[in-house]
Structures are given as C-alpha cells and as structure tokens.
Amino acid sequence: MDKKKLSLVQFKRVRLNEKQLRNFTGFLKTKGRVYAPHRKGEKSFSFQEVDDPSKVVFNYPRTILPLKKFFQPPIETLLEFTINDNSYELPDIDNKNKIFFGVHSYDMQGVLRLDYVFSRGEPEYNYLKRRENSTFIGISFEPDEYHFSGSVGIDVENTEGFSIFIDIVDEDNYVVFACDNTGEELLKEYGIKDFESGEYKLKEREFKAKLKYHYGRLPQIFEKCYNYDVWKKVSERCLGCGNCNLVCPTCYCFDVEDDVDLKIEMGSRTRRWDSCMLNEFAMVAGGENFRKELYQRTRHRLHRKFKYITDHYGYPFCVGCGRCSQYCPADINMVEVVNDLIKEHEEREKVYV
Amino acid sequence: MKKRGKIKVAFFDFTGCEGCQLNKLNLENQLLDILEHVDIVEFREAMDDKAEFYDIAFVEGSISTPECVNRINDIRRRSKVLVAIGACATNGGINSLKNIHDIDEVRETVYREHKYLFPTLPAMPLHAIVKVDYKIYGCPMTQEEFLKVFKSLVMGKKPQQPDYAVCVECKLKENECLLQRGIFCLGPVTRAGCGARCPSFGQSCIGCRGFVSNINQNASIEVLKRYGYSVEEAVKRMNMFNVTEMKM
C-alpha cells in the first residue's frame, strides 16, 4: 500500500506560498486553457476555466461533476445532416492544449479508467481527440465523511497521471512535486531554479469511510450476491433519479437523438449522458424493459462498478470519490451498501459452511 | 412524411387557463415554417372554421363535466392522432386539487343555490376517458417541446420524450442541489424536459410536469421528511400538480 506514498520522494520538489502558487496558475494560462476548481454556489465546487487565478480554490472536498465533462460533454453534437441529399458533416473536435489544475487523485484515476474503456474495441474518436494535449496537476485533500478512495486502492498522494502534484501543508505552504518531464519543464519555465530532493514526510491522512474488505476480495462477493436481500432493501429508499450515475467519474453511458429543423430540411444528431438507474435505460424496441424494477437497476449499477469491468481491468470501476453518496437525495451511501453486501455475504456463508 | 395534401391539425381546449393554447400563437416565426407542411383546420383561439376530420388533434385542459366527456369522445372519433398538451390534459393539473374534497361541497362552494344547474365530475386527465397517443407535459407546456413533438408527428416518427427526473437536467447543468441548500424541490420525482428551468434560477421544482413513471412514492415522501418537511407538508406539495398520480 505504501509504495505509492513513497514514490513522491523520488520527485524533485519546491515549496511555494499561496501567492506564488496563484502566480504559477496564472503562468499556466500562457501554456493553454487552464481549468481548476471554483466555488459554485454556497456549498459546491466545480471545475471551470480559470479567468482570474485569485478565484481558484485549492482546498475543496470534491466538485459536483468530475473531469469527464471536458472529454465527454453532457450534451454534444455528433453530426449535422441534410435530409434532401442524405449528406452529413462532422463537427470539429477541439484538441488544443488544456491544463487541469488542482485535480484529486481519485478524479485522475476516473479519467484513466475512461481512457481504458474508450480506447478499447472501437476507439471513441471524440473522447480520445478531446483527451489529447491534456496535462494534469494534482493536489492533496483531506478525506471527508464520503471519500473512500483509500478502500479502492487510491491514496490521496497517488501521482499516476499527474505531471505535477501539490501537497497542501497549510494555507500558505504548498509543496510542489515535478512528477514527469512536462511538469519539471513547466516549473522551470515559471522560474524555479532550485529543486529539493530526498526525504519528505507526508501528513498522516485517515479515511473516515471505509469498505470492510480489501477491494481485491469484492469480486468473490459479487460472484454470489445476485439474489441478496440488500438490493431490494436499498431500492425501497431509492428514487431512481440517476444523480449517482451522472456525477460518477467512471459512468459514461449515453443516449443518442436526432432532431430536425422546422423546414424539415436539415438536422443534427446529439448525444447526452444517460444513466442505468433511469426508467427507460434498459428499454428496447417494442417497449420491452430488461431492468424495469429499481432493485434490478441498483444491482446492475453496482455490478458495473465492482464486477463487470473490474473482471478485465483488475481494479474496481469505482474510484471512491463519494459523489454518489453525497448527491443522493435519499442518502443512500455506497460504502454502506457494499458493507451491507459484505455483511449479508458473511451471514449466508456461515449458514452453508 | 405525408406526400399528398397537407396534414390537417386541430386544437381544442377543456378545463384550464388556455395558457398552453395561447403560447402556441406566440410561436409566430416558427409557425410559418411548419405551416408549409400542415393546415390548421380548427383552433377556437385563432379562427372560426370547423372540420370533420383531423390528422392530429392537440387537446388542452382537463375533463371535469359530463359535457366534456361527450366532446372529448367526439374529438377522439374524428382524430387519427390525439396529443394531450399541458399539465391539465396530461394529468389533471391544478384542477384536480378539487378531487381531494367532497365533490358536493365543491359544487356548493362554487355555485351556491345554482349548484344543480352545473353537473360536475372530479377533474380528470384526457387518458382517463379516451386513448391518448402522446403527451406534452408542463404548466404551461414549453414551446420547444411542442415544436419537437409536432415536427416528429409531421415526419411520421415517434417523438423522443424524457421519462427521467428533473435532477438529470439539473446535473447536466452542474447546478448546486437545492435540497442540499435547504430549499424545497420536487426535482428527484418530476419528469424532466423543461431543462431544469426553475432550479437553474434557484427556484424550487414544484412538479408541474407530473411524476416520472414508476415513482417510488414512499421513498419520495421520506426524502422530503429527511430535509425537514412533515408528511402532511410533503403530500400537500406533491399534490399541487399531481393529485391524480398520488397513491394516497
């Protein structure tokens, strides 16, 4: 487990105060479009393009939507067509330089997991094109009651995917690590001449929310839990609103729709995020619905996180960000659901031993 | 698309404020485009003509008198496709609030000694009486959705309409959750399609588009309780537009 934490030590680092770090954010704007967490309303945060570096938030629990919104937009035009001659045009996909500043380790892992699904089989052109020329700068966070990324193998200080990682020591004290050549070059261009190296002591960070088992043991539960009582118990409280899917960093399902203009000459094909918790998600032509009941949909969603893709990816397709729990109006908590499954599993296994 | 002759379209109204009918007349520029494909053959708000037969009938308002029942049956007989427009026609709307009171008391209150001159029924959505082919929800229905359905029908195609919660559209816009800010909201149970218009301006969703199908009603009351509303209050607020869909 500690291997990833130790890996920070191998990187060159520099200490910056708040003013310097904001200056650095401003400098990044000369390198491309910069996106960073901003305050959104009273209690929420959101990744937005940086206009004024003084508005960037360094210390935040999580944003409403994860980074997927930049690579697979909530609503996007896939093509524009003309009915008379049956022709179509593809829109231009923007692949200019983008720098994502202040990303938490679990959100980075969310992007890496989407890279995995979208580059296999039939590669997802629009996603992969937008994903080009992206640089990620990570930042540490203090786990709140919803974070459980530690339980799915993602430490706060996990640097995979980052060019730079920032450890928040306190409000005016940031340790900036150059994790790869791109990161080191950026810091040098900004004007950093002297890097420190060697021993670095990380702050102890404890996750309050924890899965009862190591994630490596979850597949054995999902192997057997298809008819467990937990599914029905959870869905008694569920509204089927789909919030959990929409805010999830590793959910990428979409629906496609054609629309035409009023003269019925031209039209466009758009796609928007869809959600396996919604009524019509599993409905096919003719009106047959393969997962009509909420408990079937809940079961599918969790299998999708801990079993189906996990079987070939090796890690859960849940990154432990806690968004699904925080944004659930019915207060259904992912950690509690998985722990209840573990509990039911233990009870059932006891009977059969 | 129909090749020979234009599609005959008619508009009708029952119990309601006529807002859904009127806001179509505000579609001035767009209507000219679509009129290339259709003939409007009956529309009390805009013309005097009458017709025998309609390819598409758009019907507003709820059914609330025995006379309404006869008229909607007649319209249905003459129409190939019947579309209910607006909250009153799709689920009874605000008119249905009368249904939670004793019907005689309601008549007494409204008509006093003349109450026997005005037979009345509980307010019903159109589908309680006749087969409805499509529904355009909302109070009032939005012009965008009306045009979308209209276009689809002119093209002979099934309109694609959402059967998911307003929360979906709210999240796509990355709005801060109103419930979590301590503001009442029916977004999690209300049918989307409005683009989360009210919550996007910080106003609570009051459920004007009706419930998503198969709602978990007990759970939705529990959610409102969780945010500090009593069961009575929760039911009262859900009733405003959804009396005919409540299971209590």
Coordinates of N, CA, C and O in Angstrom, one line a residue, chain A residues 179-297:
Chain A
C179 N 6.4 15.6 -11.3 CA 6.2 14.1 -11.4 C 6.7 13.6 -12.7 O 7.0 12.4 -12.9
D180 N 6.8 14.4 -13.7 CA 7.4 14.0 -15.0 C 8.1 15.1 -15.7 O 8.2 16.2 -15.1
N181 N 8.7 14.9 -16.9 CA 9.4 15.9 -17.6 C 8.6 17.2 -17.9 O 9.0 18.3 -17.7
T182 N 7.4 16.9 -18.3 CA 6.5 18.0 -18.6 C 6.3 18.9 -17.4 O 6.4 20.2 -17.5
G183 N 6.1 18.3 -16.2 CA 5.9 19.0 -15.0 C 7.2 19.8 -14.6 O 7.1 21.0 -14.3
E184 N 8.3 19.2 -14.8 CA 9.6 19.8 -14.4 C 9.8 21.0 -15.3 O 10.2 22.1 -14.9
E185 N 9.6 20.8 -16.6 CA 9.7 21.9 -17.6 C 8.8 23.1 -17.3 O 9.3 24.2 -17.3
L186 N 7.6 22.8 -16.9 CA 6.6 23.9 -16.6 C 7.2 24.7 -15.4 O 7.1 25.9 -15.4
L187 N 7.7 24.0 -14.4 CA 8.2 24.7 -13.2 C 9.4 25.5 -13.5 O 9.6 26.6 -13.1
K188 N 10.3 24.9 -14.4 CA 11.5 25.6 -14.8 C 11.1 26.9 -15.6 O 11.7 28.0 -15.3
E189 N 10.2 26.7 -16.5 CA 9.8 27.9 -17.3 C 9.2 29.0 -16.5 O 9.3 30.2 -16.7
Y190 N 8.5 28.5 -15.4 CA 7.9 29.5 -14.5 C 9.0 30.3 -13.7 O 8.8 31.4 -13.3
G191 N 10.1 29.7 -13.6 CA 11.3 30.4 -13.0 C 11.8 29.6 -11.8 O 12.6 30.2 -11.0
I192 N 11.5 28.4 -11.6 CA 12.0 27.6 -10.4 C 13.4 27.2 -10.9 O 13.6 26.5 -11.9
K193 N 14.4 27.5 -10.1 CA 15.8 27.1 -10.4 C 16.3 26.0 -9.5 O 16.9 25.1 -9.9
D194 N 15.9 26.1 -8.2 CA 16.4 25.1 -7.3 C 15.3 24.2 -6.8 O 14.3 24.7 -6.2
F195 N 15.5 22.9 -7.0 CA 14.6 21.9 -6.5 C 15.2 21.2 -5.4 O 16.4 21.0 -5.3
E196 N 14.3 20.8 -4.4 CA 14.8 20.0 -3.3 C 14.6 18.5 -3.7 O 13.8 18.2 -4.5
S197 N 15.4 17.6 -3.1 CA 15.0 16.2 -3.3 C 15.3 15.5 -1.9 O 15.8 16.1 -1.0
G198 N 15.1 14.2 -1.9 CA 15.4 13.4 -0.7 C 14.2 13.2 0.1 O 13.0 13.3 -0.3
E199 N 14.4 13.0 1.4 CA 13.4 12.6 2.4 C 12.2 13.7 2.4 O 12.5 14.9 2.4
Y200 N 11.0 13.2 2.4 CA 9.8 14.1 2.5 C 8.8 13.4 3.4 O 8.4 12.3 3.0
K201 N 8.4 14.0 4.5 CA 7.5 13.3 5.3 C 6.0 13.8 5.0 O 5.7 15.0 5.1
L202 N 5.2 12.9 4.6 CA 3.8 13.2 4.3 C 3.0 13.3 5.6 O 3.2 12.5 6.5
K203 N 1.9 14.1 5.5 CA 1.0 14.2 6.6 C 0.2 12.9 6.7 O -0.1 12.3 5.7
E204 N -0.1 12.4 7.9 CA -0.9 11.2 8.0 C -2.4 11.6 7.7 O -2.9 12.5 8.2
R205 N -3.0 10.9 6.7 CA -4.4 11.2 6.4 C -5.2 9.9 6.5 O -4.9 8.9 6.0
E206 N -6.3 10.0 7.3 CA -7.1 8.9 7.6 C -8.4 9.0 6.9 O -9.1 10.1 6.8
F207 N -8.8 7.9 6.2 CA -10.2 7.9 5.6 C -11.2 7.5 6.6 O -11.1 6.5 7.3
K208 N -12.2 8.4 6.7 CA -13.3 8.1 7.7 C -14.2 7.0 7.2 O -14.7 6.1 7.9
A209 N -14.5 7.0 5.9 CA -15.4 6.0 5.3 C -14.5 4.9 4.7 O -13.5 5.1 4.0
K210 N -14.9 3.7 5.1 CA -14.0 2.5 4.6 C -14.9 1.3 4.2 O -15.9 1.0 4.9
L211 N -14.5 0.6 3.2 CA -15.1 -0.6 2.9 C -14.5 -1.7 3.8 O -13.3 -1.6 4.2
K212 N -15.4 -2.6 4.2 CA -15.0 -3.6 5.3 C -13.9 -4.5 4.7 O -13.1 -5.0 5.5
Y213 N -14.0 -4.8 3.5 CA -13.0 -5.7 2.9 C -12.0 -5.0 1.9 O -12.4 -3.9 1.4
H214 N -10.9 -5.5 1.7 CA -10.0 -5.0 0.7 C -10.7 -5.2 -0.7 O -11.4 -6.2 -0.9
Y215 N -10.5 -4.2 -1.6 CA -11.2 -4.3 -2.8 C -10.9 -5.6 -3.6 O -11.8 -6.1 -4.4
G216 N -9.8 -6.2 -3.4 CA -9.4 -7.5 -4.0 C -10.4 -8.6 -3.6 O -10.5 -9.6 -4.4
R217 N -11.1 -8.5 -2.5 CA -12.0 -9.5 -2.1 C -13.4 -9.3 -2.6 O -14.3 -10.2 -2.4
L218 N -13.7 -8.1 -3.1 CA -15.1 -7.8 -3.5 C -15.6 -8.7 -4.7 O -16.7 -9.2 -4.6
P219 N -14.7 -9.1 -5.7 CA -15.3 -9.9 -6.7 C -15.9 -11.2 -6.2 O -16.9 -11.7 -6.7
Q220 N -15.3 -11.8 -5.1 CA -15.9 -13.1 -4.6 C -17.3 -12.8 -4.1 O -18.1 -13.7 -4.1
I221 N -17.6 -11.6 -3.6 CA -18.9 -11.3 -3.1 C -19.9 -11.1 -4.3 O -21.0 -11.6 -4.3
F222 N -19.4 -10.3 -5.3 CA -20.2 -10.0 -6.4 C -20.5 -11.3 -7.2 O -21.5 -11.3 -8.0
E223 N -19.7 -12.3 -7.1 CA -19.9 -13.6 -7.7 C -21.2 -14.2 -7.2 O -21.9 -14.9 -7.9
K224 N -21.5 -13.9 -5.9 CA -22.6 -14.6 -5.3 C -23.8 -13.8 -4.9 O -24.8 -14.4 -4.4
C225 N -23.7 -12.5 -5.0 CA -24.7 -11.6 -4.4 C -26.0 -11.4 -5.2 O -26.8 -10.6 -4.8
Y226 N -26.1 -12.0 -6.4 CA -27.2 -11.6 -7.3 C -28.6 -11.6 -6.7 O -29.3 -10.7 -6.9
N227 N -28.8 -12.5 -5.8 CA -30.2 -12.6 -5.2 C -30.2 -12.2 -3.7 O -31.1 -12.6 -3.0
Y228 N -29.2 -11.4 -3.3 CA -29.2 -11.0 -1.9 C -30.3 -10.0 -1.6 O -30.8 -9.4 -2.5
D229 N -30.7 -9.9 -0.3 CA -31.8 -9.1 0.1 C -31.4 -7.6 0.0 O -32.3 -6.7 -0.1
V230 N -30.1 -7.3 0.1 CA -29.6 -5.9 0.1 C -30.2 -5.1 -1.1 O -30.6 -4.0 -0.9
W231 N -30.3 -5.7 -2.2 CA -30.7 -4.9 -3.4 C -32.1 -4.4 -3.2 O -32.4 -3.2 -3.5
K232 N -33.0 -5.2 -2.7 CA -34.4 -4.8 -2.5 C -34.5 -3.8 -1.4 O -35.3 -2.8 -1.4
K233 N -33.7 -4.0 -0.3 CA -33.7 -3.1 0.8 C -33.3 -1.7 0.4 O -33.9 -0.7 0.8
V234 N -32.2 -1.7 -0.3 CA -31.7 -0.4 -0.8 C -32.7 0.3 -1.7 O -33.0 1.5 -1.5
S235 N -33.3 -0.4 -2.6 CA -34.2 0.3 -3.6 C -35.5 0.7 -3.0 O -36.2 1.5 -3.6
E236 N -35.8 0.2 -1.8 CA -37.0 0.8 -1.1 C -36.8 2.2 -0.8 O -37.8 3.0 -0.7
R237 N -35.6 2.7 -0.7 CA -35.3 4.1 -0.4 C -34.9 4.9 -1.6 O -34.8 6.1 -1.5
C238 N -34.7 4.2 -2.7 CA -34.2 4.8 -3.9 C -35.3 5.5 -4.7 O -36.4 5.0 -4.9
L239 N -35.0 6.7 -5.3 CA -35.9 7.4 -6.1 C -35.7 7.2 -7.6 O -36.5 7.6 -8.4
G240 N -34.6 6.5 -7.9 CA -34.3 6.3 -9.4 C -34.1 7.6 -10.1 O -34.4 7.7 -11.3
C241 N -33.5 8.6 -9.5 CA -33.4 9.9 -10.1 C -32.1 10.0 -11.0 O -32.0 10.8 -11.9
G242 N -31.2 9.0 -10.8 CA -30.0 9.0 -11.7 C -28.9 9.9 -11.3 O -27.8 9.9 -11.9
N243 N -29.0 10.7 -10.2 CA -27.9 11.5 -9.7 C -26.6 10.8 -9.5 O -25.6 11.3 -9.9
C244 N -26.7 9.6 -9.0 CA -25.5 8.8 -8.7 C -24.7 8.5 -10.0 O -23.4 8.6 -10.0
N245 N -25.4 8.2 -11.1 CA -24.7 7.9 -12.3 C -24.1 9.2 -12.9 O -22.9 9.2 -13.4
L246 N -24.8 10.3 -12.9 CA -24.4 11.5 -13.6 C -23.2 12.1 -13.0 O -22.3 12.6 -13.7
V247 N -23.0 12.0 -11.6 CA -21.9 12.6 -11.0 C -20.7 11.6 -10.9 O -19.6 12.0 -10.5
C248 N -20.9 10.4 -11.4 CA -19.8 9.4 -11.2 C -18.7 9.6 -12.3 O -19.0 9.7 -13.5
P249 N -17.4 9.5 -11.8 CA -16.3 9.7 -12.7 C -16.1 8.6 -13.7 O -15.5 8.7 -14.7
T250 N -16.7 7.4 -13.4 CA -16.5 6.3 -14.3 C -17.7 5.8 -15.1 O -17.7 4.8 -15.8
C251 N -18.8 6.6 -15.0 CA -20.0 6.3 -15.7 C -19.9 7.1 -17.0 O -19.6 8.2 -17.0
Y252 N -20.2 6.4 -18.2 CA -20.0 7.1 -19.4 C -21.2 6.8 -20.4 O -21.1 7.1 -21.6
C253 N -22.3 6.1 -19.9 CA -23.3 5.8 -20.9 C -24.0 7.0 -21.4 O -24.1 8.0 -20.8
F254 N -24.5 6.9 -22.7 CA -25.1 8.0 -23.3 C -26.3 7.5 -24.2 O -26.4 6.4 -24.4
D255 N -27.2 8.5 -24.5 CA -28.3 8.3 -25.4 C -28.1 9.2 -26.6 O -27.6 10.3 -26.5
V256 N -28.6 8.7 -27.7 CA -28.4 9.5 -29.0 C -29.8 9.9 -29.5 O -30.7 9.1 -29.4
E257 N -29.9 11.1 -30.0 CA -31.2 11.6 -30.5 C -31.0 12.4 -31.8 O -30.0 13.2 -31.9
D258 N -31.9 12.3 -32.7 CA -31.9 13.1 -33.9 C -32.9 14.2 -33.8 O -34.0 13.9 -33.3
D259 N -32.6 15.4 -34.3 CA -33.6 16.4 -34.3 C -33.5 17.2 -35.7 O -32.4 17.2 -36.2
V260 N -34.6 17.6 -36.2 CA -34.6 18.4 -37.4 C -35.1 19.8 -37.3 O -35.8 20.1 -36.3
D261 N -34.8 20.6 -38.3 CA -35.3 22.0 -38.2 C -36.8 22.0 -38.6 O -37.3 21.0 -39.1
L262 N -37.4 23.2 -38.5 CA -38.8 23.3 -38.8 C -39.2 23.1 -40.2 O -40.3 22.8 -40.6
K263 N -38.2 23.4 -41.1 CA -38.5 23.3 -42.5 C -38.3 21.8 -42.9 O -38.6 21.4 -44.1
I264 N -37.8 21.0 -42.0 CA -37.6 19.6 -42.2 C -36.7 19.4 -43.4 O -36.9 18.6 -44.3
E265 N -35.6 20.1 -43.3 CA -34.5 20.0 -44.4 C -33.2 19.6 -43.8 O -32.5 18.8 -44.4
M266 N -32.9 20.2 -42.7 CA -31.6 19.9 -42.0 C -31.8 19.3 -40.6 O -32.9 19.5 -40.0
G267 N -30.8 18.7 -40.1 CA -31.0 18.2 -38.7 C -29.6 17.9 -38.1 O -28.6 18.0 -38.7
S268 N -29.7 17.5 -36.8 CA -28.4 17.2 -36.1 C -28.7 16.0 -35.2 O -29.8 15.7 -34.8
R269 N -27.6 15.2 -35.0 CA -27.6 14.1 -34.1 C -26.8 14.5 -32.9 O -25.6 14.8 -33.0
T270 N -27.5 14.4 -31.7 CA -26.8 14.8 -30.5 C -26.7 13.6 -29.5 O -27.5 12.6 -29.7
R271 N -25.8 13.6 -28.6 CA -25.9 12.6 -27.6 C -25.8 13.3 -26.2 O -25.2 14.3 -26.1
R272 N -26.4 12.7 -25.2 CA -26.3 13.2 -23.9 C -26.1 12.1 -22.9 O -26.4 10.9 -23.2
W273 N -25.6 12.4 -21.7 CA -25.3 11.4 -20.7 C -26.6 10.7 -20.4 O -27.7 11.3 -20.2
D274 N -26.5 9.4 -20.2 CA -27.7 8.6 -19.8 C -27.3 7.9 -18.5 O -26.1 8.1 -18.0
S275 N -28.2 7.2 -17.9 CA -28.0 6.7 -16.6 C -28.7 5.3 -16.4 O -29.9 5.2 -16.8
C276 N -28.0 4.3 -16.0 CA -28.6 3.0 -15.9 C -29.7 2.9 -14.8 O -30.3 1.9 -14.6
M277 N -29.8 4.0 -14.0 CA -30.8 4.0 -12.9 C -32.1 4.5 -13.4 O -33.1 4.5 -12.7
L278 N -32.2 5.0 -14.6 CA -33.4 5.7 -15.2 C -34.3 4.6 -15.8 O -33.9 3.6 -16.3
N279 N -35.6 5.0 -15.7 CA -36.7 4.1 -16.2 C -36.4 3.4 -17.6 O -36.6 2.2 -17.7
E280 N -36.0 4.2 -18.6 CA -36.0 3.7 -19.9 C -34.7 3.2 -20.4 O -34.5 2.8 -21.6
F281 N -33.7 3.2 -19.5 CA -32.3 2.9 -19.9 C -32.2 1.5 -20.6 O -31.6 1.3 -21.6
A282 N -32.9 0.5 -20.0 CA -32.8 -0.9 -20.5 C -34.0 -1.2 -21.4 O -34.2 -2.4 -21.6
M283 N -34.7 -0.2 -21.9 CA -35.8 -0.5 -22.7 C -35.3 -0.6 -24.2 O -34.5 0.1 -24.6
V284 N -35.9 -1.6 -24.9 CA -35.5 -1.8 -26.3 C -36.7 -1.6 -27.2 O -37.8 -1.4 -26.7
A285 N -36.5 -1.7 -28.5 CA -37.6 -1.5 -29.5 C -38.7 -2.5 -29.1 O -38.5 -3.6 -28.8
G286 N -39.9 -1.9 -29.2 CA -41.1 -2.8 -28.9 C -41.5 -2.6 -27.4 O -42.5 -3.1 -27.0
G287 N -40.7 -1.8 -26.7 CA -41.1 -1.5 -25.3 C -40.7 -2.5 -24.2 O -41.0 -2.3 -23.1
E288 N -40.0 -3.5 -24.6 CA -39.5 -4.5 -23.6 C -38.5 -3.8 -22.7 O -37.6 -3.1 -23.2
N289 N -38.6 -4.0 -21.4 CA -37.6 -3.4 -20.5 C -36.9 -4.4 -19.7 O -37.5 -5.2 -18.9
F290 N -35.6 -4.5 -19.9 CA -34.9 -5.6 -19.2 C -34.6 -5.4 -17.7 O -34.3 -6.3 -17.0
R291 N -34.7 -4.1 -17.3 CA -34.5 -3.9 -15.8 C -35.5 -2.8 -15.4 O -35.2 -1.7 -15.1
K292 N -36.8 -3.3 -15.3 CA -37.9 -2.5 -15.0 C -37.9 -2.0 -13.6 O -38.3 -0.9 -13.2
E293 N -37.4 -2.9 -12.7 CA -37.5 -2.6 -11.2 C -36.3 -1.9 -10.7 O -35.2 -2.2 -11.2
L294 N -36.5 -1.0 -9.7 CA -35.4 -0.3 -9.2 C -34.3 -1.2 -8.6 O -33.1 -0.9 -8.8
Y295 N -34.6 -2.3 -8.0 CA -33.6 -3.1 -7.4 C -32.7 -3.7 -8.5 O -31.5 -3.9 -8.3
Q296 N -33.3 -4.0 -9.6 CA -32.5 -4.6 -10.7 C -31.5 -3.5 -11.3 O -30.4 -3.9 -11.6
R297 N -32.0 -2.3 -11.2 CA -31.1 -1.2 -11.8 C -30.0 -0.9 -10.8 O -28.9 -0.7 -11.2

